[in-house]
Short mmCIF file of C-alpha atoms in Angstrom, two decimals:
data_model
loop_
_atom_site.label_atom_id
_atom_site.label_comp_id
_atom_site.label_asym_id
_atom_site.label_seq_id
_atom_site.Cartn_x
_atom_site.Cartn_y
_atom_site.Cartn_z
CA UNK A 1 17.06 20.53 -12.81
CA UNK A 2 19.57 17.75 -12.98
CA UNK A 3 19.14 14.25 -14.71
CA UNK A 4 18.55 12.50 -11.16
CA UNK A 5 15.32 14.85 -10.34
CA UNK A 6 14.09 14.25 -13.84
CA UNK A 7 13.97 10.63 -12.89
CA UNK A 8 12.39 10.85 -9.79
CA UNK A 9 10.23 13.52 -11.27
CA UNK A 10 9.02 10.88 -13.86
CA UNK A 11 9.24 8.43 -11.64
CA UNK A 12 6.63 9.84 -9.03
CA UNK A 13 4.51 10.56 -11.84
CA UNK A 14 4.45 7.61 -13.75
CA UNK A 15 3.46 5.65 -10.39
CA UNK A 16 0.61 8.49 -9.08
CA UNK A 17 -0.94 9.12 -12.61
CA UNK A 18 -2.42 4.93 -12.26
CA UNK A 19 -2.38 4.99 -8.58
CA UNK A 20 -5.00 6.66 -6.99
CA UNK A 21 -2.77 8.82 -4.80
CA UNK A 22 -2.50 11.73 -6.94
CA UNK A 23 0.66 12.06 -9.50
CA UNK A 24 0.21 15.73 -9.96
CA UNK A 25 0.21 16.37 -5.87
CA UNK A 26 3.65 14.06 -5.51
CA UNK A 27 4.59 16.64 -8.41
CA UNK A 28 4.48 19.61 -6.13
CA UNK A 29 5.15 17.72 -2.75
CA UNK A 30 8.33 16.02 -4.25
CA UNK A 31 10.48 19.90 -5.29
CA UNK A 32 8.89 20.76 -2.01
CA UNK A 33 10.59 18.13 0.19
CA UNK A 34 13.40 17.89 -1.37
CA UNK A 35 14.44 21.62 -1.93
CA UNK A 36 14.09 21.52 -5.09
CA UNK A 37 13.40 24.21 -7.38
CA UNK A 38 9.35 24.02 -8.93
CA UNK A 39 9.60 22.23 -12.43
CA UNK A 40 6.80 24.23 -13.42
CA UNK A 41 2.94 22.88 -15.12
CA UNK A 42 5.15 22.98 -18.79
CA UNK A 43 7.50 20.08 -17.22
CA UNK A 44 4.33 18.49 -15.86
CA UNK A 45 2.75 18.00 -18.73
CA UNK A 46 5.90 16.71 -20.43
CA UNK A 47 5.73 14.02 -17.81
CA UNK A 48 2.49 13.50 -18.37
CA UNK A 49 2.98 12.66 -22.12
CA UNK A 50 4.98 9.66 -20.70
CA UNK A 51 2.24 8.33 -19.15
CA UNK A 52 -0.07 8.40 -22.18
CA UNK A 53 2.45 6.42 -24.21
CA UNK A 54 2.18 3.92 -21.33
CA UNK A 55 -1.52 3.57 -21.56
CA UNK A 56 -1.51 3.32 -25.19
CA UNK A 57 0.83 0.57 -24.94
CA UNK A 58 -0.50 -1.47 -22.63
CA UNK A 59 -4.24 -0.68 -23.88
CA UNK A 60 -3.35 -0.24 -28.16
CA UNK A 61 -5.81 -3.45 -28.85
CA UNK A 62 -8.49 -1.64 -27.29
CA UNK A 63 -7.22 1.63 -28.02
CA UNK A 64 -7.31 0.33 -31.65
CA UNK A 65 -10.66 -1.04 -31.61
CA UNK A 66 -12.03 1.96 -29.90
CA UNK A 67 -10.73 4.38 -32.80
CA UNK A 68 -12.24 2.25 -35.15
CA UNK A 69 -15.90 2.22 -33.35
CA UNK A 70 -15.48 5.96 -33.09
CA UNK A 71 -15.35 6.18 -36.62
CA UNK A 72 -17.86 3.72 -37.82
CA UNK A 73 -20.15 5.15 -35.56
CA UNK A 74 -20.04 8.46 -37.67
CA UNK A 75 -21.32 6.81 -40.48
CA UNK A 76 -24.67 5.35 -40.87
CA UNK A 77 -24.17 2.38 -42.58
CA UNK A 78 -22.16 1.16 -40.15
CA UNK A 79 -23.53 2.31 -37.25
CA UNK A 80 -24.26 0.59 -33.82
CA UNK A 81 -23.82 1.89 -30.39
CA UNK A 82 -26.75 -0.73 -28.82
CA UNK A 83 -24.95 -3.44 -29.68
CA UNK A 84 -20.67 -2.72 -31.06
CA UNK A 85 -19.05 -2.39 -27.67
CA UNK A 86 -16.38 -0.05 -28.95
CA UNK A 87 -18.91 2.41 -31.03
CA UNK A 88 -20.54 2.52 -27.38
CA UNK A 89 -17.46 2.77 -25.82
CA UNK A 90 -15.63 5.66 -27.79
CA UNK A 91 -18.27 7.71 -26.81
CA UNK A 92 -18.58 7.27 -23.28
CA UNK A 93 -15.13 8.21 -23.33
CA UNK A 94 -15.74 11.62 -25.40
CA UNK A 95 -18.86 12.07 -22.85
CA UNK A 96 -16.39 11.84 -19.73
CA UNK A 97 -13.70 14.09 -21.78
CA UNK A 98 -15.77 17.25 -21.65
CA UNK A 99 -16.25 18.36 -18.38
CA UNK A 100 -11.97 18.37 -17.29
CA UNK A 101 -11.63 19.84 -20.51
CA UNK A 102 -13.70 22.81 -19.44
CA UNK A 103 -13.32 22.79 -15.47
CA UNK A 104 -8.99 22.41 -16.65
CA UNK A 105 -9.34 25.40 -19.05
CA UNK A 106 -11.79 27.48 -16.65
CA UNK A 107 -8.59 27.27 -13.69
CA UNK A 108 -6.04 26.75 -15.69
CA UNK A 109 -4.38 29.78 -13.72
CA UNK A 110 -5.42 28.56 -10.28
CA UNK A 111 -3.52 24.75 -11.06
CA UNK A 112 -0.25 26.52 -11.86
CA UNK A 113 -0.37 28.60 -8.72
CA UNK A 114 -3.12 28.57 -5.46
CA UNK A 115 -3.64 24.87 -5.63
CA UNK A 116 0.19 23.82 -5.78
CA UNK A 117 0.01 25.12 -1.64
CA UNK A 118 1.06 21.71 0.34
CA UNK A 119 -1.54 22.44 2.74
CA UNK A 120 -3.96 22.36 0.13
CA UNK A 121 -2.35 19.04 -1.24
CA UNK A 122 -2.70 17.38 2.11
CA UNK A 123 -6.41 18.47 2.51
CA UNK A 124 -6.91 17.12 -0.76
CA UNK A 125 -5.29 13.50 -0.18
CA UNK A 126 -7.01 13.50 3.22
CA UNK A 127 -10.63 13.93 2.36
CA UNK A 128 -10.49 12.39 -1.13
CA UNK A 129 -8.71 8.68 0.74
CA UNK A 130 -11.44 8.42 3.07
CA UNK A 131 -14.03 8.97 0.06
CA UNK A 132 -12.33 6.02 -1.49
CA UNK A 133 -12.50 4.13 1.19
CA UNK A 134 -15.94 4.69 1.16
CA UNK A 135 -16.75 3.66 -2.17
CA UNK A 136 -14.74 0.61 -1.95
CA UNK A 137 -16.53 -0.55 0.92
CA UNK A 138 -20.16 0.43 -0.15
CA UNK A 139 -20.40 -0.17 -3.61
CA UNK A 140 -21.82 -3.13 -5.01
CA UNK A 141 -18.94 -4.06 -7.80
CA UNK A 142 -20.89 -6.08 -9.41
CA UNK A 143 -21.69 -4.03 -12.89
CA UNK A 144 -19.50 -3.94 -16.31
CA UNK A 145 -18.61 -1.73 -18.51
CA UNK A 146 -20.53 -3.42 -20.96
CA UNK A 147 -23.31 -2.04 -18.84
CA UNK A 148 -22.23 1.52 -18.88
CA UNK A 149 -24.39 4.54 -19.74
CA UNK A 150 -24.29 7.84 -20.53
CA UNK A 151 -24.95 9.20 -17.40
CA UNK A 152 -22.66 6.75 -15.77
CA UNK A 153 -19.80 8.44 -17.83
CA UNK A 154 -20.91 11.56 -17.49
CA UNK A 155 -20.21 11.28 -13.51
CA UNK A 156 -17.02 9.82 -14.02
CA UNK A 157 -16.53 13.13 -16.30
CA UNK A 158 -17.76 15.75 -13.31
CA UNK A 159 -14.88 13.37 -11.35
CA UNK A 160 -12.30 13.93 -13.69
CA UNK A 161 -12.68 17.49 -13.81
CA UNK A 162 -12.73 17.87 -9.92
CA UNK A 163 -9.25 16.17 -10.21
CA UNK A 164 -7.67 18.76 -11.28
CA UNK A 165 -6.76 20.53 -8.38
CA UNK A 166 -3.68 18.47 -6.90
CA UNK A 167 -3.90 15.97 -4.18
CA UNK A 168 -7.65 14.93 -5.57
CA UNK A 169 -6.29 12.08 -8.54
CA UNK A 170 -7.75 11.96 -11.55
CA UNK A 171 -7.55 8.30 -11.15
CA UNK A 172 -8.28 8.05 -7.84
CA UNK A 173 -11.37 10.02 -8.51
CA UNK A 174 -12.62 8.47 -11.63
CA UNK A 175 -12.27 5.17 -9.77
CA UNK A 176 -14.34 6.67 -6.58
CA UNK A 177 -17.48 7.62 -9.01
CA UNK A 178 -17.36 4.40 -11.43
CA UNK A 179 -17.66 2.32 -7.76
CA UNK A 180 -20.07 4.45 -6.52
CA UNK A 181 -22.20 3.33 -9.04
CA UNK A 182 -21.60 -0.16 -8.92
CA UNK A 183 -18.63 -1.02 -11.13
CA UNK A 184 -16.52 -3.65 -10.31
CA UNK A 185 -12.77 -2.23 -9.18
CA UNK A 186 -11.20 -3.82 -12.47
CA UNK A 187 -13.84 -2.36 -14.83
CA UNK A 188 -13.67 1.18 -12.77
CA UNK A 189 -10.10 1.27 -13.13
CA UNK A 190 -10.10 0.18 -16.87
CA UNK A 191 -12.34 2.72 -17.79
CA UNK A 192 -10.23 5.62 -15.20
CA UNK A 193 -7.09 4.39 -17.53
CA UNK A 194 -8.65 4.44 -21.04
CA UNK A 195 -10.37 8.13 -20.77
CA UNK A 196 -7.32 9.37 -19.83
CA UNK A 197 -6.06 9.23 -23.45
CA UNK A 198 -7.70 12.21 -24.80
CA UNK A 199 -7.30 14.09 -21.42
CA UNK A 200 -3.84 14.10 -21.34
CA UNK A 201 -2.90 14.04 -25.15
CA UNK A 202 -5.24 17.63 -25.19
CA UNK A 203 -3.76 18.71 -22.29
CA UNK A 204 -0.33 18.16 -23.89
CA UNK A 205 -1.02 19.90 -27.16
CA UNK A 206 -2.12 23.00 -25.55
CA UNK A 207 1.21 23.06 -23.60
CA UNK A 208 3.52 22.41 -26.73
CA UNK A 209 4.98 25.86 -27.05
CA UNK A 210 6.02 25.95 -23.40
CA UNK A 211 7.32 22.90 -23.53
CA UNK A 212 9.33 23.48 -26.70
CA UNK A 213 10.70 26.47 -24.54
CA UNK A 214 12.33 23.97 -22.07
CA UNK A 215 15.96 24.56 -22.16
CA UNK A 216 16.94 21.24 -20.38
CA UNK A 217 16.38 18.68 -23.10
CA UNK A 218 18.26 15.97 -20.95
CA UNK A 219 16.08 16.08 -18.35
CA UNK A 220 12.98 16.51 -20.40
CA UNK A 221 13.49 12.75 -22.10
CA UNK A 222 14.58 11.26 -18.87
CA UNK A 223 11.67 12.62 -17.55
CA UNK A 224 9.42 11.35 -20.40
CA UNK A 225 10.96 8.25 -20.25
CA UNK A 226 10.56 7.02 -16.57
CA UNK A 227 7.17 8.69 -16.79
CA UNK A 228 6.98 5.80 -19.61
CA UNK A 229 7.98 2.95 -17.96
CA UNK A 230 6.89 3.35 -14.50
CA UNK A 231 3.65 4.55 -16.06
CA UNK A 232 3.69 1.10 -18.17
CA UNK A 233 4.42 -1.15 -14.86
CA UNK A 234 1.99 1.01 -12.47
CA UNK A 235 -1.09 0.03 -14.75
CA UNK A 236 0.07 -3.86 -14.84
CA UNK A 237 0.46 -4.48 -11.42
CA UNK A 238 -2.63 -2.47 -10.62
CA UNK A 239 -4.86 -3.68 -12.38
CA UNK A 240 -4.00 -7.80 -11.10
CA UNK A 241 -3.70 -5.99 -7.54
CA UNK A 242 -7.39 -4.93 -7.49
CA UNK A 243 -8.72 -7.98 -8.86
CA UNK A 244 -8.70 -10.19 -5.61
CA UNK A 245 -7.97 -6.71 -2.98
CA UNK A 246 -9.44 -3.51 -2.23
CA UNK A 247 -8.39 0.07 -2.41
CA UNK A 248 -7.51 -0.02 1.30
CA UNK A 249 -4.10 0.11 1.01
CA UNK A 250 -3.53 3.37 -1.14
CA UNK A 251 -6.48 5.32 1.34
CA UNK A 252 -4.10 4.44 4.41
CA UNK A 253 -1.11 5.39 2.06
CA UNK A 254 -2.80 8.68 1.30
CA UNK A 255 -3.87 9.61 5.24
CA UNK A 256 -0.31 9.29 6.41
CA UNK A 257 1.01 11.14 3.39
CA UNK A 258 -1.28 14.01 4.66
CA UNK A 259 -0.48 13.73 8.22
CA UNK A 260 3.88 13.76 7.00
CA UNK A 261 2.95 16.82 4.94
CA UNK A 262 1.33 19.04 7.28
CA UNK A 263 3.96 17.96 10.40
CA UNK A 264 6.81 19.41 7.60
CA UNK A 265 4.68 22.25 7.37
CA UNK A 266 4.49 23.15 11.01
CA UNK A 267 8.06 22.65 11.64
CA UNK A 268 9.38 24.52 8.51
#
């Protein structure tokens, strides 16, 4: 892998991992179009690590005050999850963390190989658009995270974990089941963005001996880095996108993705 593919590489993931198009099936469709050889899950993750430093740098206030509810909440004297919105929040998050961290573990072997198939991939981005488009249009965006409960992130959870099989989006996904049950798009994506912290970091520390095993240390921080910044500027201009517009534009975005995908198929 050369420096320009680890850009692009980083690129395409920094962009899908906030977008709700699916970073980790532009991961496998990108080698794929391109004749490129398969980076691999190690690289993957690598990438992924990018985006996490994005999130924590445009969310570290939050990110801050969250860590610090977490850890008043263990104690008693300082407990209060009815009423400290971070306390409350921390462990929404940790309630949403547990199911990908099983479901990811559980087909760990099937992510590296059967569900990298482009036909799969466009299957995926198909069916999961028009269930976004769905959601956007039915649900009644009118409730906060303020309002959030258990259950509510326990959903968003079961979506995570479905998300890992490419061409799904873990963001794209998370968003679909926080508007399904009423959350505004901003507070739905806020939420998507924030629980992907321990997701990814997890998912990264598993992979640290492959990674360390990646000979192309180059490409690995060019990767890392684009995954950074486009990451960083993917989250920005989502977020003050969805605040006056729908989702529309990303389900249309993912339909014709499919449709490109499976035509390459058929003629290759």
């Amino acid at each position: 892998m050369d420096i320009f593919q680890a850009f692009i590489l980083g690129m395409v993931q920094g962009l899908g991992e906030f977008l709700p198009i699916s970073s980790s099936a532009h991961l496998v469709l990108t080698p794929w179009l391109f004749g490129w050889p398969d980076q691999g899950l190690a690289f993957d993750v690598a990438l992924h690590w990018g985006t996490l430093l994005a999130v924590v740098s445009y969310f570290y206030l939050d990110i801050w005050h969250i860590i610090k509810g977490f850890l008043n909440s263990l104690r008693p004297s300082t407990r209060d999850l009815e009423n400290n919105p971070y306390q409350k929040l921390s462990w929404l998050i940790l309630i949403a963390t547990v199911p990908a961290a099983i479901i990811g573990k559980l087909l760990e072997s099937q992510i590296e190989t059967a569900f990298r198939n482009p036909l799969i991939v466009a299957f995926n981005l198909a069916v999961v658009g028009l269930i976004l488009l769905l959601a956007d249009k039915y649900g009644a965006k009118i409730k906060t995270l303020a309002e959030a409960s258990k259950s509510n992130a326990w959903i968003i959870g079961l979506a995570q974990a479905v998300a890992v099989i490419p061409g799904v989006s873990r963001s794209g996904a998370t968003m679909i089941a926080g508007l399904f049950q009423g959350f505004t798009r901003s507070d739905a994506a806020k939420f998507s963005f924030l629980m992907s912290v321990p997701i990814i970091l997890g998912a990264g520390l598993l992979k640290i001996p492959e990674i360390a095993e990646i000979e192309n240390t180059k490409a690995l921080v060019v990767g890392f880095a684009s995954s950074a910044v486009f990451g960083f500027l993917a989250i920005k201009y989502m977020l003050k996108y969805i605040a006056t517009r729908s989702f529309a534009i990303f389900t249309w975005y993912r339909f014709a993705l499919a449709a490109v995908i499976i035509i390459i198929y058929l003629i290759k």
